[in-house]
Tab-separated table of C-alpha atoms in Angstrom:
chain	number	residue	atom	x	y	z
A	16	MET	CA	37.969	152.829	167.837
A	17	PHE	CA	34.663	152.721	169.715
A	18	ILE	CA	30.928	152.283	169.263
A	19	GLU	CA	28.212	154.194	171.077
A	20	ALA	CA	24.594	153.286	171.670
A	21	PRO	CA	22.081	156.078	170.982
A	22	GLU	CA	20.031	154.924	173.972
A	23	LEU	CA	22.944	156.017	176.184
A	24	SER	CA	24.669	158.768	174.196
A	25	SER	CA	21.475	160.839	174.139
A	26	HIS	CA	22.061	161.645	177.829
A	27	SER	CA	24.732	164.303	178.324
A	28	TYR	CA	25.632	163.190	181.844
A	29	ILE	CA	26.508	159.638	180.722
A	30	ARG	CA	29.755	158.748	178.972
A	31	HIS	CA	30.180	155.297	177.518
A	32	ALA	CA	31.965	153.334	174.828
A	33	PHE	CA	32.042	149.831	173.461
A	34	PHE	CA	35.689	149.901	172.401
A	35	THR	CA	36.746	147.881	169.377
A	36	ARG	CA	40.213	146.409	168.870
A	37	GLN	CA	41.214	149.364	166.709
A	38	GLY	CA	43.238	152.427	167.698
A	39	GLY	CA	45.798	151.028	170.123
A	40	VAL	CA	49.498	150.200	170.328
A	41	SER	CA	49.517	146.434	170.867
A	42	GLU	CA	50.965	144.156	168.189
A	43	GLY	CA	50.568	140.671	166.771
A	44	LEU	CA	47.686	138.672	168.204
A	45	TYR	CA	46.787	141.643	170.391
A	46	ALA	CA	46.651	144.271	167.657
A	47	SER	CA	45.805	146.829	168.596
A	48	LEU	CA	43.571	148.235	171.390
A	49	ASN	CA	43.917	145.331	173.812
A	50	GLY	CA	42.595	146.301	177.243
A	51	GLY	CA	43.049	142.896	178.839
A	52	ILE	CA	44.949	142.957	182.124
A	53	GLY	CA	44.792	139.155	182.124
A	54	SER	CA	46.316	138.708	178.685
A	55	ASN	CA	49.993	137.975	178.059
A	56	ASP	CA	50.418	141.211	176.146
A	57	ASP	CA	53.125	143.708	177.119
A	58	PRO	CA	51.700	145.437	180.243
A	59	THR	CA	53.014	148.823	179.135
A	60	ARG	CA	51.099	148.522	175.868
A	61	VAL	CA	47.927	147.504	177.704
A	62	ALA	CA	48.341	150.491	180.018
A	63	GLU	CA	48.707	152.839	177.051
A	64	ASN	CA	45.633	151.330	175.412
A	65	ARG	CA	43.590	151.819	178.564
A	66	ALA	CA	44.880	155.394	178.873
A	67	ARG	CA	43.598	156.036	175.349
A	68	MET	CA	40.214	154.658	176.348
A	69	CYS	CA	40.091	156.978	179.349
A	70	ALA	CA	41.044	159.929	177.171
A	71	GLN	CA	38.106	159.115	174.923
A	72	LEU	CA	35.861	159.107	177.987
A	73	GLY	CA	37.427	162.352	179.226
A	74	LEU	CA	38.676	160.781	182.454
A	75	PRO	CA	42.060	160.193	184.149
A	76	SER	CA	43.538	156.779	183.395
A	77	GLU	CA	43.313	155.672	187.030
A	78	ASN	CA	39.548	156.148	186.937
A	79	LEU	CA	38.949	153.145	184.664
A	80	VAL	CA	38.176	150.315	187.088
A	81	SER	CA	38.161	146.655	186.109
A	82	LEU	CA	37.395	143.339	187.781
A	83	TYR	CA	39.026	139.935	188.026
A	84	GLN	CA	36.184	138.282	186.121
A	85	VAL	CA	35.236	134.725	187.084
A	86	HIS	CA	31.873	134.056	185.336
A	87	SER	CA	29.967	134.630	188.582
A	88	ALA	CA	26.905	136.573	189.710
A	89	GLU	CA	28.974	138.718	192.073
A	90	VAL	CA	28.471	142.493	191.896
A	91	VAL	CA	30.719	145.192	193.376
A	92	THR	CA	29.536	148.658	194.375
A	93	VAL	CA	32.367	151.029	193.415
A	94	GLU	CA	32.903	154.231	195.371
A	95	ALA	CA	36.516	155.011	194.406
A	96	PRO	CA	39.146	153.695	192.002
A	97	PHE	CA	41.084	150.632	193.153
A	98	PRO	CA	44.484	149.369	191.975
A	99	LEU	CA	44.406	146.793	189.194
A	100	ALA	CA	46.409	144.439	191.406
A	101	GLU	CA	43.590	144.580	193.968
A	102	ARG	CA	40.641	144.220	191.647
A	103	PRO	CA	37.913	142.080	193.220
A	104	LYS	CA	36.739	138.745	191.842
A	105	ALA	CA	33.328	139.607	190.443
A	106	ASP	CA	31.551	140.102	187.129
A	107	ALA	CA	29.583	143.306	187.528
A	108	MET	CA	29.941	146.771	189.009
A	109	VAL	CA	27.587	149.604	189.908
A	110	THR	CA	28.154	153.168	191.039
A	111	ARG	CA	26.528	156.542	191.516
A	112	VAL	CA	29.888	158.330	191.874
A	113	PRO	CA	30.614	160.665	188.944
A	114	GLY	CA	33.899	160.267	187.113
A	115	LEU	CA	34.339	156.526	187.636
A	116	ALA	CA	34.426	154.428	184.465
A	117	LEU	CA	33.194	150.874	185.004
A	118	GLY	CA	35.101	148.729	182.501
A	119	ILE	CA	34.115	145.186	181.516
A	120	ALA	CA	36.462	142.959	179.496
A	121	THR	CA	35.070	140.499	176.940
A	122	ALA	CA	36.038	138.438	173.909
A	123	ASP	CA	32.711	136.739	172.957
A	124	CYS	CA	30.740	137.023	176.208
A	125	GLY	CA	28.160	139.763	176.503
A	126	PRO	CA	29.186	143.189	177.836
A	127	ILE	CA	26.139	144.980	179.234
A	128	LEU	CA	26.123	148.676	180.109
A	129	PHE	CA	23.308	149.921	182.360
A	130	ALA	CA	22.116	153.419	183.190
A	131	ASP	CA	19.227	154.770	185.214
A	132	THR	CA	18.833	157.998	183.309
A	133	GLU	CA	16.613	159.590	185.953
A	134	ASN	CA	18.386	158.670	189.196
A	135	ARG	CA	21.954	158.722	187.825
A	136	VAL	CA	23.134	155.247	188.678
A	137	VAL	CA	25.202	153.211	186.212
A	138	GLY	CA	26.367	149.625	185.991
A	139	ALA	CA	28.352	147.239	183.838
A	140	ALA	CA	28.215	143.446	183.657
A	141	HIS	CA	30.117	140.587	182.045
A	142	ALA	CA	27.518	138.060	180.923
A	143	GLY	CA	28.678	134.851	179.339
A	144	TRP	CA	26.335	131.901	179.404
A	145	LYS	CA	27.453	130.953	182.927
A	146	GLY	CA	26.920	134.412	184.339
A	147	ALA	CA	23.629	134.978	182.557
A	148	LEU	CA	22.354	131.594	183.702
A	149	GLY	CA	23.707	132.139	187.206
A	150	GLY	CA	21.993	135.477	187.778
A	151	VAL	CA	24.536	138.229	187.140
A	152	ILE	CA	21.997	140.345	185.268
A	153	ASP	CA	19.356	140.420	187.984
A	154	ALA	CA	22.069	140.881	190.616
A	155	THR	CA	23.372	143.943	188.774
A	156	VAL	CA	19.928	145.477	188.543
A	157	ALA	CA	19.286	144.760	192.230
A	158	ALA	CA	22.579	146.440	193.157
A	159	MET	CA	21.590	149.494	191.132
A	160	VAL	CA	18.232	149.610	192.906
A	161	ALA	CA	20.068	149.516	196.235
A	162	LEU	CA	21.831	152.719	195.134
A	163	GLY	CA	18.544	154.456	194.368
A	164	ALA	CA	17.786	153.337	190.832
A	165	GLU	CA	14.335	152.278	189.659
A	166	ARG	CA	14.016	149.244	187.422
A	167	LYS	CA	11.628	150.963	185.022
A	168	SER	CA	14.132	153.805	184.536
A	169	ILE	CA	17.085	151.562	183.653
A	170	VAL	CA	18.347	151.353	180.071
A	171	ALA	CA	20.545	148.340	179.310
A	172	VAL	CA	22.587	147.883	176.139
A	173	LEU	CA	24.290	144.653	175.120
A	174	GLY	CA	27.502	145.253	173.199
A	175	PRO	CA	29.414	143.063	170.722
A	176	THR	CA	28.754	139.405	171.575
A	177	ILE	CA	29.183	136.109	169.787
A	178	ALA	CA	26.085	135.474	167.658
A	179	GLN	CA	24.072	132.297	167.308
A	180	ALA	CA	25.496	131.434	163.885
A	181	SER	CA	28.992	131.321	165.407
A	182	TYR	CA	28.188	129.691	168.747
A	183	GLU	CA	28.151	125.908	168.437
A	184	VAL	CA	27.470	123.919	171.622
A	185	GLY	CA	27.089	120.286	172.553
A	186	LEU	CA	23.849	118.535	173.409
A	187	ASP	CA	24.853	118.360	177.085
A	188	PHE	CA	24.932	122.172	177.111
A	189	MET	CA	21.416	122.265	175.663
A	190	GLU	CA	20.179	119.700	178.187
A	191	ARG	CA	21.437	121.820	181.060
A	192	PHE	CA	19.433	124.782	179.800
A	193	ARG	CA	16.371	122.601	179.343
A	194	ALA	CA	16.673	121.527	182.966
A	195	GLU	CA	17.161	125.047	184.365
A	196	VAL	CA	15.328	127.415	182.009
A	197	ALA	CA	11.687	126.914	181.070
A	198	GLY	CA	11.131	127.277	177.333
A	199	SER	CA	14.866	127.324	176.571
A	200	GLU	CA	14.381	125.532	173.242
A	201	LYS	CA	13.836	128.895	171.565
A	202	PHE	CA	17.485	129.803	172.178
A	203	PHE	CA	18.798	126.851	170.179
A	204	ALA	CA	18.877	126.177	166.454
A	205	GLU	CA	19.740	122.909	164.806
A	206	GLY	CA	23.444	122.410	164.123
A	207	ARG	CA	25.616	119.624	162.810
A	208	SER	CA	25.088	116.138	164.214
A	209	GLY	CA	25.312	116.114	167.999
A	210	HIS	CA	25.457	119.898	168.244
A	211	ALA	CA	23.247	122.998	168.341
A	212	GLN	CA	23.667	126.750	167.838
A	213	PHE	CA	23.074	128.828	170.964
A	214	ASP	CA	21.650	132.363	170.860
A	215	LEU	CA	23.445	134.054	173.761
A	216	PRO	CA	22.283	137.607	172.888
A	217	ALA	CA	18.629	136.522	172.892
A	218	PHE	CA	19.072	134.768	176.227
A	219	ILE	CA	20.668	137.879	177.732
A	220	LEU	CA	17.879	140.109	176.436
A	221	GLU	CA	15.273	137.799	177.965
A	222	ARG	CA	17.082	137.893	181.306
A	223	LEU	CA	17.116	141.688	181.134
A	224	ALA	CA	13.370	141.699	180.502
A	225	GLU	CA	12.855	139.347	183.444
A	226	ALA	CA	14.876	141.740	185.618
A	227	GLY	CA	12.312	144.433	184.837
A	228	VAL	CA	14.509	147.039	183.171
A	229	GLY	CA	12.671	149.768	181.328
A	230	GLU	CA	14.540	149.297	178.055
A	231	ALA	CA	16.903	146.579	176.816
A	232	THR	CA	18.551	146.512	173.430
A	233	ALA	CA	21.544	144.967	171.658
A	234	LEU	CA	24.018	146.391	169.157
A	235	GLY	CA	23.632	143.202	167.108
A	236	LEU	CA	27.378	142.847	166.446
A	237	CYS	CA	29.132	139.463	166.423
A	238	THR	CA	32.648	139.272	167.849
A	239	TYR	CA	33.519	136.008	166.091
A	240	ALA	CA	32.443	137.095	162.621
A	241	ASP	CA	34.279	140.443	162.581
A	242	PRO	CA	38.021	139.898	163.191
A	243	ALA	CA	38.893	143.394	161.959
A	244	ARG	CA	36.998	145.030	164.821
A	245	PHE	CA	36.684	142.478	167.613
A	246	TYR	CA	38.684	139.930	169.567
A	247	SER	CA	37.125	136.494	169.933
A	248	PHE	CA	38.117	133.684	172.288
A	249	ARG	CA	36.357	131.108	170.140
A	250	ARG	CA	37.973	132.329	166.937
A	251	THR	CA	41.373	132.205	168.645
A	252	THR	CA	40.638	128.651	169.788
A	253	HIS	CA	39.646	127.558	166.293
A	254	ARG	CA	42.862	129.048	164.927
A	255	SER	CA	44.969	127.367	167.639
A	256	GLU	CA	46.427	130.730	168.651
A	257	PRO	CA	48.097	130.950	172.088
A	258	ASP	CA	46.242	134.005	173.406
A	259	TYR	CA	43.825	136.788	172.505
A	260	GLY	CA	43.077	140.399	173.307
A	261	ARG	CA	40.146	141.697	175.331
A	262	LEU	CA	37.594	144.302	174.365
A	263	ILE	CA	36.634	146.911	176.953
A	264	SER	CA	33.117	148.283	177.373
A	265	ALA	CA	32.853	151.163	179.831
A	266	ILE	CA	30.322	153.565	181.274
A	267	ALA	CA	30.627	156.567	183.601
A	268	LEU	CA	28.641	159.461	184.964
A	269	THR	CA	30.116	162.838	184.051
A	270	PRO	CA	32.250	164.411	186.817
């Protein structure tokens, strides 16, 4: 049902989970632990799935906060739960309030969970290529610092993300990176004619290093290549399916 990172689970005052698609009540394309508010799944099933996630984290269901994600570099500082209908348009959250679970939804993009294990500040970010290129990672770290965190004390873990072998892009995509990111060639491997394979996890890890975090690591799990455990937008697109579920990655300080 969920995956933990030892870099985070070794701290008793941090609760976190990279939830898989297993262990929920949704059916069909959404089977089974779909946490996506923006999907076309039955809302009551999504609510039950999210309640199960909160139970795993040991928190009330209303304490799992989510965003209206827009592939931006916007970060929200969370001080109390907010209704799902009023969730802000942003792609990262930070808090130092115990008992609040910051939940990021993904289905190929990179979910990053952050924790300053000394100053007790946590964060969560949705980092697709647009967000990572646009600065969501550094913005998240800066927002944590504003709450009292220190960059050198921050541990960041990248959860299940589409891997390079599954991420085909066009040459125009590669040219944009060449224009905006020095040395970006290392993130691309040769693909079929007119295409390349993009290494999103490696790009995210480099951006984390540039942000100055003390430790950055990745689970090394590919959403596209593991349909039994993970939802994937790209896999759904290739299969011409009408919709897809969303994975939730969440982190909280103990109450």
